[in-house]
Coordinates of C-alpha atoms in Angstrom, one line a residue:
X184 CA -62.8 10.3 -91.5
X185 CA -66.5 11.1 -91.9
X186 CA -67.7 11.3 -95.5
X187 CA -70.0 14.3 -95.1
X188 CA -72.4 15.2 -97.9
X189 CA -70.8 14.1 -101.1
X190 CA -72.8 16.7 -103.1
X191 CA -73.6 20.0 -101.4
X192 CA -76.5 20.6 -103.8
X193 CA -79.2 18.9 -101.7
X194 CA -78.2 20.7 -98.6
X195 CA -81.4 22.7 -98.6
X196 CA -83.5 19.6 -98.7
X197 CA -81.4 18.0 -96.0
X198 CA -81.7 21.1 -93.8
X199 CA -85.5 21.2 -94.3
X200 CA -85.8 17.5 -93.5
X201 CA -83.6 17.7 -90.4
X202 CA -85.5 20.8 -89.1
X203 CA -88.7 19.0 -89.5
X204 CA -87.8 15.7 -87.9
X205 CA -85.7 17.1 -85.1
X206 CA -88.2 19.8 -84.3
X207 CA -85.9 22.7 -84.8
X208 CA -87.1 25.7 -82.9
X209 CA -86.6 28.9 -84.9
X210 CA -83.2 30.6 -84.6
X211 CA -82.1 28.4 -81.7
X212 CA -81.2 25.7 -84.2
X213 CA -81.4 22.9 -81.6
X214 CA -83.7 20.1 -80.7
X215 CA -86.4 20.6 -78.1
X216 CA -85.4 20.0 -74.5
X217 CA -87.5 16.8 -74.4
X218 CA -85.2 15.0 -76.8
X219 CA -81.9 14.0 -75.3
X220 CA -79.3 11.2 -75.5
X221 CA -78.5 9.8 -78.9
X222 CA -81.2 11.7 -80.9
X223 CA -79.5 14.9 -80.0
X224 CA -76.0 13.5 -80.9
X225 CA -77.3 12.2 -84.2
X226 CA -78.7 15.7 -84.9
X227 CA -75.3 17.1 -84.2
X228 CA -73.7 14.7 -86.7
X229 CA -76.2 15.6 -89.4
X230 CA -75.9 19.3 -88.7
X231 CA -72.1 19.1 -89.0
X232 CA -72.5 17.6 -92.5
X233 CA -74.7 20.4 -93.8
X234 CA -73.1 23.6 -95.0
X235 CA -73.7 26.5 -92.6
X236 CA -75.0 24.4 -89.8
X237 CA -71.9 23.7 -87.7
X238 CA -72.9 26.1 -85.0
X239 CA -76.1 24.1 -84.6
X240 CA -74.0 20.9 -84.3
X241 CA -72.0 22.5 -81.5
X242 CA -75.1 23.8 -79.7
X243 CA -76.6 20.3 -79.8
X244 CA -73.4 18.8 -78.4
X245 CA -73.2 21.5 -75.7
X246 CA -76.8 20.9 -74.6
X247 CA -76.3 17.2 -74.5
X248 CA -73.1 17.4 -72.5
X249 CA -74.6 19.9 -70.2
X250 CA -77.7 17.8 -69.7
X251 CA -75.7 14.6 -69.0
X252 CA -73.2 16.1 -66.6
X253 CA -75.9 18.2 -65.0
X254 CA -77.5 15.0 -63.8
X255 CA -74.2 13.4 -62.8
X256 CA -74.6 12.7 -59.1
X257 CA -72.1 9.9 -58.8
X258 CA -71.5 6.5 -60.3
X259 CA -74.7 5.0 -58.9
X260 CA -78.2 5.4 -60.0
X261 CA -79.7 4.3 -63.3
X262 CA -82.1 6.9 -64.5
X263 CA -82.0 7.7 -68.2
X264 CA -78.9 9.8 -69.1
X265 CA -77.5 9.9 -65.6
X266 CA -73.9 9.5 -64.5
X267 CA -71.3 9.9 -67.3
X268 CA -68.2 8.1 -66.1
X269 CA -64.5 8.3 -66.7
X270 CA -64.8 5.9 -69.7
X271 CA -67.3 8.3 -71.3
X272 CA -70.1 5.7 -70.9
X273 CA -73.2 6.7 -69.0
X274 CA -76.1 4.8 -67.6
X275 CA -79.6 4.7 -68.9
X276 CA -82.6 2.3 -69.1
X277 CA -82.4 1.1 -65.5
X278 CA -78.6 1.3 -65.2
X279 CA -77.2 -0.2 -68.3
X280 CA -73.9 1.3 -69.4
X281 CA -74.2 3.0 -72.7
X282 CA -71.4 4.2 -75.1
X283 CA -73.0 5.1 -78.4
X284 CA -73.8 8.7 -77.6
X285 CA -70.2 9.6 -76.5
X286 CA -68.8 7.9 -79.6
X287 CA -71.4 9.7 -81.7
X288 CA -70.4 13.0 -80.2
X289 CA -66.8 12.3 -81.1
X290 CA -67.8 11.5 -84.6
X291 CA -69.8 14.8 -84.8
X292 CA -66.6 16.7 -83.9
X293 CA -64.6 14.9 -86.5
X294 CA -67.3 15.7 -89.1
X295 CA -66.6 19.4 -88.7
X296 CA -62.8 19.0 -88.9
X297 CA -62.3 16.6 -91.8
X298 CA -64.5 14.8 -94.4
X299 CA -63.4 12.6 -97.2
X300 CA -64.3 9.8 -99.5
X301 CA -62.9 7.3 -102.0
X302 CA -64.9 6.5 -105.1
X303 CA -63.1 3.2 -105.8
X304 CA -62.9 2.6 -109.6
X305 CA -65.8 4.9 -110.4
X306 CA -63.8 8.1 -110.3
X307 CA -60.1 8.8 -110.9
X308 CA -59.6 10.9 -107.8
X309 CA -60.3 11.0 -104.0
X310 CA -61.8 13.9 -102.1
X311 CA -60.5 15.4 -98.9
X312 CA -62.2 18.3 -97.3
X313 CA -60.1 20.0 -94.5
X314 CA -62.0 22.0 -92.0
X315 CA -65.2 21.7 -94.0
X316 CA -67.5 23.2 -91.4
X317 CA -65.7 24.7 -88.5
X318 CA -68.1 26.6 -86.2
X319 CA -67.7 30.4 -86.2
X320 CA -67.3 30.2 -82.4
X321 CA -64.1 28.2 -82.8
X322 CA -61.2 30.6 -83.4
X323 CA -58.7 27.7 -83.2
X324 CA -58.7 24.1 -84.3
X325 CA -56.0 21.5 -85.2
X326 CA -55.9 18.0 -86.5
X327 CA -52.8 15.9 -86.3
X328 CA -52.0 12.8 -88.4
X329 CA -55.7 12.0 -89.1
X330 CA -56.5 9.2 -91.6
X331 CA -58.5 10.0 -94.7
X332 CA -60.2 7.6 -97.1
X333 CA -58.1 6.6 -100.1
X334 CA -54.9 6.2 -98.0
X335 CA -53.9 9.7 -96.8
X336 CA -52.5 11.1 -93.6
X337 CA -53.8 14.7 -92.9
X338 CA -52.6 17.4 -90.5
X339 CA -53.8 21.0 -90.5
X340 CA -54.0 24.2 -88.4
X341 CA -56.9 26.6 -88.2
X342 CA -56.3 30.0 -86.6
X343 CA -58.2 33.2 -86.8
X344 CA -61.2 31.4 -88.5
X345 CA -59.1 30.3 -91.4
X346 CA -56.9 27.5 -92.5
X347 CA -53.2 28.3 -92.0
X348 CA -51.6 25.2 -93.5
X349 CA -52.3 21.6 -94.5
X350 CA -50.0 18.6 -94.6
X351 CA -50.9 15.7 -96.8
X352 CA -49.1 12.3 -97.1
X353 CA -50.0 9.4 -99.4
X354 CA -49.7 6.2 -97.3
X355 CA -51.1 3.4 -99.4
X356 CA -51.0 2.1 -103.0
X357 CA -51.3 2.9 -105.9
X358 CA -47.9 4.4 -106.5
X359 CA -49.5 7.6 -107.9
X360 CA -52.8 9.0 -106.7
X361 CA -54.9 12.0 -107.4
X362 CA -57.0 13.8 -104.8
X363 CA -59.1 16.9 -104.8
X364 CA -58.6 19.1 -101.8
X365 CA -61.5 21.3 -100.7
X366 CA -60.1 24.3 -98.8
X367 CA -60.7 27.9 -97.8
X368 CA -57.1 28.8 -98.5
X369 CA -56.5 31.3 -101.3
X370 CA -55.2 29.8 -104.5
X371 CA -52.9 29.0 -106.1
X372 CA -51.5 27.2 -103.1
X373 CA -47.9 27.5 -102.0
X374 CA -46.2 24.1 -101.7
X375 CA -43.2 22.6 -100.0
X376 CA -41.4 21.0 -101.6
X377 CA -41.9 23.1 -104.6
X378 CA -42.9 21.4 -107.8
X379 CA -45.7 19.1 -106.4
X380 CA -48.4 18.8 -109.0
X381 CA -51.3 21.0 -108.1
X382 CA -54.1 22.3 -110.3
X383 CA -57.0 24.6 -109.4
X384 CA -60.3 23.0 -110.5
X385 CA -62.7 25.8 -109.4
X386 CA -65.0 26.6 -106.5
X387 CA -67.5 24.2 -105.1
X388 CA -69.8 25.0 -102.1
X389 CA -67.7 28.1 -101.3
X390 CA -64.5 26.1 -101.1
X391 CA -61.5 26.2 -103.5
X392 CA -61.0 22.8 -105.2
X393 CA -57.3 21.9 -105.9
X394 CA -56.3 18.7 -107.6
X395 CA -53.0 17.3 -106.2
X396 CA -51.0 14.3 -107.4
X397 CA -48.9 12.4 -104.8
X398 CA -46.7 9.4 -105.0
X399 CA -46.9 6.7 -102.4
X400 CA -45.0 7.9 -99.3
X401 CA -44.8 11.5 -100.6
X402 CA -45.7 14.4 -98.3
X403 CA -46.5 18.0 -99.1
X404 CA -47.0 21.1 -97.0
X405 CA -49.6 23.5 -98.4
X406 CA -50.4 27.1 -97.6
X407 CA -52.5 30.0 -98.9
X408 CA -51.4 32.0 -102.0
X409 CA -48.4 34.4 -101.5
X410 CA -48.1 33.4 -97.8
X411 CA -44.9 32.1 -96.2
X412 CA -45.0 28.5 -95.1
X413 CA -44.2 27.7 -91.4
X414 CA -40.7 26.2 -91.3
X415 CA -41.7 23.6 -88.7
X416 CA -45.5 23.2 -88.6
X417 CA -46.8 21.8 -85.3
X418 CA -50.2 20.3 -84.8
X419 CA -50.6 21.3 -81.2
X420 CA -53.6 21.3 -78.9
X421 CA -55.6 24.5 -78.8
X422 CA -56.5 26.3 -75.5
X423 CA -60.0 25.5 -74.4
X424 CA -61.8 28.8 -73.6
X425 CA -64.4 27.5 -71.1
X426 CA -62.7 25.8 -68.1
X427 CA -66.2 24.6 -66.9
X428 CA -66.5 22.3 -69.9
X429 CA -62.9 21.2 -70.6
X430 CA -63.4 17.8 -68.9
X431 CA -66.7 16.8 -70.5
X432 CA -65.3 13.6 -71.8
X433 CA -65.5 12.0 -68.4
X434 CA -65.0 13.1 -64.8
X435 CA -61.5 11.8 -64.4
X436 CA -60.0 11.8 -67.9
X437 CA -56.6 13.4 -68.3
X438 CA -56.4 16.3 -70.7
X439 CA -55.2 15.0 -74.1
X440 CA -52.0 16.5 -75.4
X441 CA -50.5 15.7 -78.8
X442 CA -47.6 17.6 -80.2
X443 CA -46.0 16.3 -83.4
X444 CA -44.3 17.3 -86.6
X445 CA -47.0 16.4 -89.1
X446 CA -44.5 16.5 -92.0
X447 CA -42.9 13.4 -90.5
X448 CA -46.0 11.7 -88.8
X449 CA -45.5 8.2 -90.0
X450 CA -41.7 8.1 -90.6
X451 CA -40.9 6.8 -87.1
X452 CA -39.7 3.3 -86.3
X453 CA -39.8 2.0 -82.7
X454 CA -36.5 0.7 -81.2
X455 CA -35.6 -0.7 -77.8
X456 CA -33.1 1.6 -76.3
X457 CA -31.0 0.6 -73.2
X458 CA -29.8 3.2 -70.8
X459 CA -27.2 2.0 -68.3
X460 CA -27.0 3.4 -64.8
X461 CA -23.9 1.4 -63.8
X462 CA -21.7 1.6 -66.9
X463 CA -20.3 4.6 -68.8
X464 CA -21.8 5.5 -72.2
X465 CA -19.4 5.2 -75.1
X466 CA -18.9 6.8 -78.5
X467 CA -18.7 4.9 -81.7
X468 CA -14.9 5.1 -81.2
X469 CA -15.1 3.4 -77.8
X470 CA -14.4 6.6 -75.8
X471 CA -16.4 7.3 -72.7
X472 CA -19.0 10.0 -73.2
X473 CA -18.0 13.1 -71.1
X474 CA -21.4 14.8 -70.8
X475 CA -22.8 15.6 -67.3
X476 CA -25.9 17.4 -66.1
X477 CA -27.0 16.6 -69.6
X478 CA -29.9 17.7 -71.8
X479 CA -31.2 15.9 -74.9
X480 CA -32.7 17.8 -77.8
X481 CA -34.1 16.2 -81.0
X482 CA -33.7 18.0 -84.3
X483 CA -34.7 16.5 -87.7
X484 CA -34.4 12.9 -86.4
X485 CA -31.1 13.4 -84.7
X486 CA -30.6 13.5 -80.9
X487 CA -28.1 16.0 -79.5
X488 CA -26.6 15.6 -76.1
X489 CA -25.3 18.7 -74.4
X490 CA -23.5 18.5 -71.0
X491 CA -20.7 19.6 -68.7
X492 CA -17.3 18.4 -69.9
X493 CA -15.2 17.7 -66.8
X494 CA -12.2 15.7 -68.2
X495 CA -9.9 15.0 -65.2
X496 CA -11.7 17.7 -63.1
X497 CA -8.6 19.6 -62.2
X498 CA -9.0 23.1 -60.7
X499 CA -12.7 23.4 -61.1
X500 CA -14.2 26.5 -59.5
X501 CA -14.0 30.2 -60.0
X502 CA -11.7 31.5 -62.7
X503 CA -10.8 27.9 -63.8
X504 CA -10.9 26.3 -67.3
X505 CA -13.3 23.5 -66.3
X506 CA -16.0 22.4 -66.8
X507 CA -16.7 23.4 -70.4
X508 CA -19.6 22.1 -72.5
X509 CA -19.5 19.1 -74.9
X510 CA -21.8 18.1 -77.7
X511 CA -22.6 14.5 -78.9
X512 CA -25.1 13.3 -81.5
X513 CA -26.9 10.1 -82.1
X514 CA -29.7 8.8 -84.4
X515 CA -30.6 5.9 -82.1
X516 CA -29.7 7.1 -78.5
X517 CA -27.3 4.2 -78.3
X518 CA -24.2 5.1 -80.4
X519 CA -22.9 8.6 -79.9
X520 CA -20.5 10.7 -81.9
X521 CA -18.3 13.4 -80.3
X522 CA -18.3 16.8 -81.9
X523 CA -16.0 18.7 -79.6
X524 CA -16.5 21.5 -77.1
X525 CA -19.1 24.2 -77.8
X526 CA -16.8 27.2 -77.3
X527 CA -14.1 26.2 -79.8
X528 CA -15.4 23.5 -82.2
X529 CA -16.2 26.1 -85.0
X530 CA -13.0 27.3 -86.7
X531 CA -13.1 31.1 -87.1
X532 CA -16.0 31.5 -84.7
X533 CA -14.5 30.5 -81.4
X534 CA -15.9 32.2 -78.3
X535 CA -13.4 34.8 -77.1
X536 CA -12.2 35.3 -73.6
X537 CA -13.6 32.1 -72.1
X538 CA -10.5 30.1 -71.5
X539 CA -10.6 30.7 -67.7
X540 CA -14.4 30.6 -67.4
X541 CA -16.3 27.5 -66.3
X542 CA -19.8 26.6 -67.6
X543 CA -22.4 24.6 -65.6
X544 CA -25.9 23.1 -66.0
X545 CA -26.6 23.5 -69.8
X546 CA -30.1 23.4 -70.9
X547 CA -31.4 23.6 -74.5
X548 CA -34.6 23.8 -76.5
X549 CA -35.6 23.7 -80.1
X550 CA -36.9 27.0 -81.5
X551 CA -39.4 25.9 -84.2
X552 CA -39.9 29.4 -85.6
X553 CA -36.3 30.2 -86.3
X554 CA -35.3 26.5 -86.7
X555 CA -32.4 26.6 -84.3
X556 CA -31.3 25.3 -80.9
X557 CA -31.2 27.8 -78.1
X558 CA -28.9 26.9 -75.2
X559 CA -28.5 28.5 -71.8
X560 CA -25.8 27.7 -69.2
X561 CA -24.5 29.1 -65.9
X562 CA -21.4 31.1 -66.4
X563 CA -19.3 31.3 -63.2
X564 CA -16.7 33.3 -65.1
X565 CA -18.6 36.5 -64.3
X566 CA -19.6 37.7 -60.8
X567 CA -22.3 37.3 -59.8
X568 CA -22.8 34.2 -62.1
X569 CA -25.1 34.9 -65.0
X570 CA -26.4 32.9 -68.0
X571 CA -24.5 32.4 -71.1
X572 CA -26.7 32.1 -74.2
X573 CA -25.8 30.5 -77.6
X574 CA -27.7 29.4 -80.7
X575 CA -27.1 26.8 -83.4
X576 CA -28.7 26.0 -86.7
X577 CA -27.2 22.5 -87.0
X578 CA -27.1 21.5 -83.3
X579 CA -23.3 21.2 -83.3
X580 CA -21.8 24.7 -84.0
X581 CA -23.0 27.4 -81.7
X582 CA -22.8 31.2 -82.0
X583 CA -22.4 32.9 -78.7
X584 CA -25.1 35.5 -78.0
X585 CA -23.9 36.6 -74.6
X586 CA -21.9 35.5 -71.6
X587 CA -23.8 37.6 -69.1
X588 CA -27.5 37.4 -69.5
X589 CA -29.1 38.5 -66.1
X590 CA -32.3 37.1 -64.6
X591 CA -35.2 39.1 -63.3
X592 CA -33.8 39.0 -59.8
X593 CA -32.1 42.3 -58.6
X594 CA -29.4 40.5 -56.7
X595 CA -27.8 37.1 -56.4
X596 CA -26.2 34.7 -58.8
X597 CA -28.2 32.3 -61.0
X598 CA -27.8 28.6 -60.3
X599 CA -28.9 26.4 -63.2
X600 CA -31.8 26.7 -65.6
X601 CA -34.7 24.8 -67.2
X602 CA -36.2 26.0 -70.5
X603 CA -39.7 25.5 -71.9
X604 CA -41.3 26.9 -75.1
X605 CA -45.0 26.6 -74.6
X606 CA -47.6 25.7 -77.2
X607 CA -48.3 29.4 -77.8
X608 CA -44.7 30.1 -78.6
X609 CA -43.9 31.9 -75.3
X610 CA -40.6 30.8 -73.7
X611 CA -39.9 30.4 -70.0
X612 CA -36.9 29.7 -67.8
X613 CA -36.9 28.3 -64.3
X614 CA -33.9 28.6 -62.0
X615 CA -32.6 29.1 -58.5
X616 CA -30.9 32.3 -57.2
X617 CA -28.0 32.2 -54.7
X618 CA -28.4 34.1 -51.4
X619 CA -31.4 36.0 -50.0
X620 CA -32.5 39.4 -51.3
X621 CA -34.8 41.0 -53.9
X622 CA -37.9 39.5 -52.3
X623 CA -36.3 36.1 -51.6
X624 CA -36.3 35.2 -47.9
X625 CA -33.6 32.6 -48.2
X626 CA -30.6 31.2 -50.2
X627 CA -31.2 29.2 -53.3
X628 CA -34.9 29.9 -54.0
X629 CA -36.6 29.0 -57.3
X630 CA -38.6 31.2 -59.6
X631 CA -39.7 31.4 -63.3
X632 CA -39.0 34.1 -65.8
X633 CA -40.7 34.7 -69.1
X634 CA -38.2 34.9 -72.0
X635 CA -38.0 37.6 -74.7
X636 CA -39.6 36.9 -78.1
X637 CA -36.3 35.6 -79.5
X638 CA -35.7 33.5 -76.4
X639 CA -32.2 35.0 -75.9
X640 CA -32.9 36.9 -72.6
X641 CA -35.1 37.1 -69.6
X642 CA -38.1 39.4 -70.1
X643 CA -39.8 39.5 -66.7
X644 CA -40.6 37.3 -63.7
X645 CA -43.8 35.4 -64.0
X646 CA -46.6 36.9 -61.8
X647 CA -48.7 34.7 -59.5
X648 CA -52.3 35.6 -60.6
X649 CA -53.7 34.9 -57.1
X650 CA -51.4 37.0 -55.0
X651 CA -50.4 39.4 -57.9
X652 CA -46.8 39.1 -56.7
X653 CA -43.8 37.6 -58.5
X654 CA -43.9 33.8 -58.6
X655 CA -41.6 32.3 -56.0
X656 CA -41.5 28.7 -54.8
X657 CA -41.6 28.2 -51.1
X658 CA -38.4 26.3 -50.3
X659 CA -34.8 27.7 -49.9
X660 CA -31.5 25.8 -50.1
X661 CA -32.7 24.0 -53.3
X662 CA -31.3 23.5 -56.8
X663 CA -31.4 21.2 -59.8
X664 CA -34.5 22.8 -61.3
X665 CA -36.4 21.0 -64.0
X666 CA -39.5 22.4 -65.9
X667 CA -41.6 20.5 -68.5
X668 CA -45.1 20.1 -69.7
X669 CA -47.1 16.9 -70.1
X670 CA -50.6 16.5 -71.3
X671 CA -51.5 20.1 -70.6
X672 CA -50.0 20.1 -67.1
X673 CA -46.9 22.0 -66.1
X674 CA -44.3 20.3 -63.8
X675 CA -41.5 21.8 -61.8
X676 CA -39.0 19.6 -59.9
X677 CA -36.1 20.6 -57.7
X678 CA -34.0 19.1 -54.9
X679 CA -32.2 20.0 -51.7
X680 CA -28.8 21.5 -52.4
X681 CA -26.3 18.7 -52.9
X682 CA -22.9 20.1 -53.9
X683 CA -21.9 17.0 -55.9
X684 CA -22.8 14.7 -53.0
X685 CA -22.5 11.0 -53.5
X686 CA -25.8 10.2 -51.7
X687 CA -27.8 12.2 -54.4
X688 CA -30.7 14.5 -53.9
X689 CA -34.5 14.3 -53.8
X690 CA -37.2 15.2 -56.2
X691 CA -39.7 17.8 -54.9
X692 CA -42.6 18.0 -57.4
X693 CA -45.0 20.8 -58.2
X694 CA -47.6 20.9 -60.9
X695 CA -50.0 23.5 -62.3
X696 CA -52.7 23.9 -65.0
X697 CA -51.0 27.1 -66.1
X698 CA -47.4 28.4 -66.1
X699 CA -48.6 31.1 -63.7
X700 CA -50.2 28.6 -61.4
X701 CA -51.7 27.8 -59.0
X702 CA -48.8 25.5 -58.4
X703 CA -49.7 22.5 -56.2
X704 CA -47.0 20.6 -54.2
X705 CA -47.0 16.9 -54.0
X706 CA -47.1 15.8 -50.4
X707 CA -43.8 13.8 -50.4
X708 CA -40.5 13.9 -52.2
X709 CA -40.7 11.4 -55.1
X710 CA -37.1 10.2 -54.6
X711 CA -37.5 9.5 -50.9
X712 CA -38.4 6.4 -48.9
X713 CA -40.0 8.4 -46.2
X714 CA -43.8 8.8 -46.4
X715 CA -43.7 12.0 -44.4
X716 CA -40.7 14.0 -45.6
X717 CA -41.5 16.9 -48.0
X718 CA -37.8 17.1 -48.9
X719 CA -35.1 14.5 -48.5
X720 CA -31.5 15.5 -48.6
X721 CA -28.2 13.8 -49.6
X722 CA -26.1 16.2 -47.5
X723 CA -26.7 18.1 -44.3
X724 CA -28.9 21.1 -44.7
X725 CA -29.9 24.0 -42.5
X726 CA -33.3 22.4 -42.0
X727 CA -34.0 19.7 -39.4
X728 CA -37.0 18.4 -41.3
X729 CA -34.9 17.2 -44.3
X730 CA -33.8 13.7 -43.4
X731 CA -30.6 12.2 -44.9
X732 CA -30.2 8.5 -45.6
X733 CA -33.7 8.1 -47.1
X734 CA -33.0 8.7 -50.8
X735 CA -34.1 5.9 -53.2
X736 CA -31.7 6.8 -56.1
X737 CA -28.2 8.0 -55.2
X738 CA -28.2 10.7 -57.9
X739 CA -29.0 14.4 -58.3
X740 CA -31.6 15.2 -60.9
X741 CA -30.6 17.8 -63.4
X742 CA -32.9 17.5 -66.4
X743 CA -35.9 15.7 -67.8
X744 CA -35.7 14.4 -71.4
X745 CA -38.9 14.1 -73.5
X746 CA -38.4 11.2 -75.8
X747 CA -41.0 10.1 -78.5
X748 CA -42.7 6.8 -77.8
X749 CA -44.8 6.7 -80.9
X750 CA -48.5 7.4 -81.6
X751 CA -48.2 10.8 -80.1
X752 CA -47.0 9.5 -76.7
X753 CA -43.7 10.5 -74.9
X754 CA -41.4 9.2 -72.3
X755 CA -40.2 11.7 -69.6
X756 CA -36.8 10.6 -68.6
X757 CA -35.3 12.0 -65.4
X758 CA -31.6 12.5 -65.8
X759 CA -29.5 12.4 -62.6
X760 CA -25.7 12.7 -61.9
X761 CA -24.1 10.0 -59.8
X762 CA -21.3 12.1 -58.4
X763 CA -17.9 10.5 -57.6
X764 CA -18.7 7.3 -59.4
X765 CA -17.1 5.6 -62.3
X766 CA -13.8 3.7 -62.8
X767 CA -11.3 4.3 -59.9
X768 CA -13.8 6.5 -58.0
X769 CA -13.1 7.4 -54.4
X770 CA -14.5 5.4 -51.5
X771 CA -18.3 5.3 -51.3
X772 CA -17.8 6.7 -47.8
X773 CA -16.7 10.0 -49.3
X774 CA -19.7 12.4 -48.9
X775 CA -19.1 14.5 -52.0
X776 CA -16.9 16.7 -54.2
X777 CA -17.1 19.7 -52.0
X778 CA -15.0 18.3 -49.2
X779 CA -11.1 18.0 -49.3
X780 CA -9.8 15.2 -51.5
X781 CA -8.1 13.5 -48.5
X782 CA -8.7 10.4 -46.5
X783 CA -11.7 8.4 -47.9
X784 CA -12.1 11.2 -50.5
X785 CA -8.5 10.8 -51.8
X786 CA -8.4 10.5 -55.6
X787 CA -6.8 7.7 -57.4
X788 CA -4.5 9.1 -60.1
X789 CA -6.4 7.1 -62.7
X790 CA -9.8 8.6 -61.6
X791 CA -11.3 10.9 -64.3
X792 CA -14.2 13.0 -63.2
X793 CA -15.6 13.1 -66.8
X794 CA -16.2 9.3 -66.5
X795 CA -18.8 9.5 -63.8
X796 CA -22.1 7.6 -64.3
X797 CA -25.5 9.1 -65.1
X798 CA -28.7 7.7 -63.8
X799 CA -31.7 7.5 -66.1
X800 CA -35.2 7.0 -64.5
X801 CA -38.4 7.1 -66.6
X802 CA -41.0 9.2 -64.6
X803 CA -44.3 7.4 -63.9
X804 CA -47.5 9.3 -63.6
X805 CA -50.9 8.5 -62.0
X806 CA -53.8 11.0 -62.1
X807 CA -51.2 13.7 -62.9
X808 CA -48.9 12.9 -59.9
X809 CA -45.3 11.8 -60.3
X810 CA -45.1 8.4 -58.6
X811 CA -42.4 7.5 -56.1
X812 CA -39.2 6.4 -57.9
X813 CA -38.5 2.7 -58.4
X814 CA -35.6 1.2 -56.6
X815 CA -32.1 1.4 -58.1
X816 CA -31.8 -0.4 -61.5
X817 CA -28.6 -1.2 -63.2
X818 CA -30.2 -0.3 -66.5
X819 CA -33.6 0.5 -68.0
X820 CA -35.0 0.0 -71.5
X821 CA -37.5 2.1 -73.4
X822 CA -39.3 1.8 -76.7
X823 CA -38.4 5.0 -78.5
X824 CA -39.8 6.2 -81.8
X825 CA -36.8 7.0 -84.1
X826 CA -37.1 9.1 -87.3

C-alpha cells in the first residue's frame, strides 16, 4: 500500500510547496485547467498524502477523468489526452498508448484508503493507517484483503464518515510482530477474539494510535469502544452515487464486484472439483444423494446441499407424503454426508402436522446479520400453495417459522422461489404465480417481492420505477425461476413450464443494473439451439413460437450456485434436473413425469425417483450476457476455493 507522509509534522510545508508548484487557485484547491494528464494525477497523489487535502485529491482526479473522457471521440485520433480505452490506456503525443496516468490515479485512490510502512530493523514496529484521508464527500468506502507493508492483510469498512470495523491478519514472518494502527475509531478498541494484545499509545495527527501484537497467521477483528462487532463482516462494494462517472475506468470495463469474508481472506485452498452429469452423486457411505431441485449454501467453510427428497416417488402430489426436503453437507463438494430430512431430523423439535404435506423447490441464503440459514420452499400441503419458511443456526437443524407464508399476489398459488440478499442487506424473492389474476394476464407469470427485515415473509412487490407499476415479467407459462447478482448486475432466469419433462427446459435470461430494473431481455434462450427463438420448450406449450426439440441440455434449471473460485472471483453454476433418468429409468421416449406410467413410461420396479441425475453447467459471461450453453458434457470440473 502507499506509504503516505511518515511524519505529519511537515504537512504545512508540503502543502505550501504543492500549492506553489501546482499553481493552486484559492479555495478551488485544484491545478489550473492548462495542466492535465500526469501532472494532475501526481497532484492528486500528493494531495491524498497531506492531512486535510483529500477533497483536493478527489477534485483533481475528477477534473482529469472528466477532461480525458470529454475528449473521447472513439479509439482513433492521437491528440494529447484523447481517447481513453477499455484497458484504461489513452493516447497522447501523436497516438502513443499511455498507461501511467490511469495507474497513478489508482494509486491516488489507494493513498486515501490505506497507508503503511515497514521500518526494517530501525524500529520495532510497523505502521498501518486505515482510511487515513477519506474525502468528506465519500460517505461509504471499503477495502477488502489489501496488502500492507510488513506482511499484513487488511480489510475495513467506512460508513457514515467513520470507520466501522477493521480486520488485520499477519501473513509473513517473524512469528510475533508489532504494528501501530492509526484509526479514527474510539479507544480502547473492542477485539474478536478477545485477549489480543492491544495498547493505546496516544493521538497523532488527529488519529488514535493503538499498538497491536499478532502472531503469524493470526487474525483480529477490531471495532470502536463499547460498540458491538459485526458477527460476519463483509467488505462489499459501495454504491456509486453518480451514474455518469461509474465507468470512468474505461468505456467497456465491467463493474468490479468483490464480496468476501475478510476474517478468512487467505485461508482458502483451491481444489479441482468434478461434477458428474451422467452418474449419481454418492455419500461417504456410498449411498446415492437424494437431493433434487437443489441449492448450495456455504457457511463457515462447509457447503450445505438442500433439495427435494423423492425416495421411490410413490404417491407424489396433493396431500401426499413426498417429496420432503433433505440436507447434506460437504467440505470439498465431492464427498457428502447425509443429515436426514429437515422436518424431523431434530429430536424434540419436529415439524408438526406435515406428514401428508409435500415440499418442492427449496431455496436458501445465508443471513450474515443473524448468522443463520433462511430457507423457503413451496408447500403444496396448503391450498393455494404458499411458502414454508424455516431457519437454522448450524445449517442442519431447522426451526419452522411458518408453513403458509403468502406472496404479494392477491390470488394464485406460488410456484418455486429464488432468494437474494443484496449488498445493502435488503432481501428479495423471485417466483412464479399459478393462474391469471391480480394484475397477471396469464398463468405462471414471474415477479419479485421485497422481503421483510428478518427475511421471513414477503413485504411488498417490487415496483418498476419507469411505469410505477408492480414489476411483472412479460412471459406466462414459465417456471424454474433463478435470481442472482454478479459484478453489480442482477440476473433473472426462467424456463417454459416443463412438468418434470425428460427433454428439459430452456433458460430465458434477463439482466438489470438495479433490482427494480430496467430489466433487459437477452434476444435468445441460452439453452436453445435456435438463433431466433426467445423461448424453447421441452413439452408442448400454449404458444406456437416456443419450438420443441431445440434444447441443448435435457435438463430443467432450478437454481444457480455461487461457488468461490479464489481471488474474489466466483463460479455461477446452473443446476438442472434430468427428470426420469438414473438407474432403471423409463424409456427415453417417455415425455415426462406428468403422463400416466404406462407403455414407454412404465416404471421398472427397481427404478427410484430419488436416484435421478442432476446437470451442472457453469454459466459463461461476455459483456454481461449469459452465453449459449455448451453441448452436453458427461462431467465438468471447476477450480473451487475451499476454506
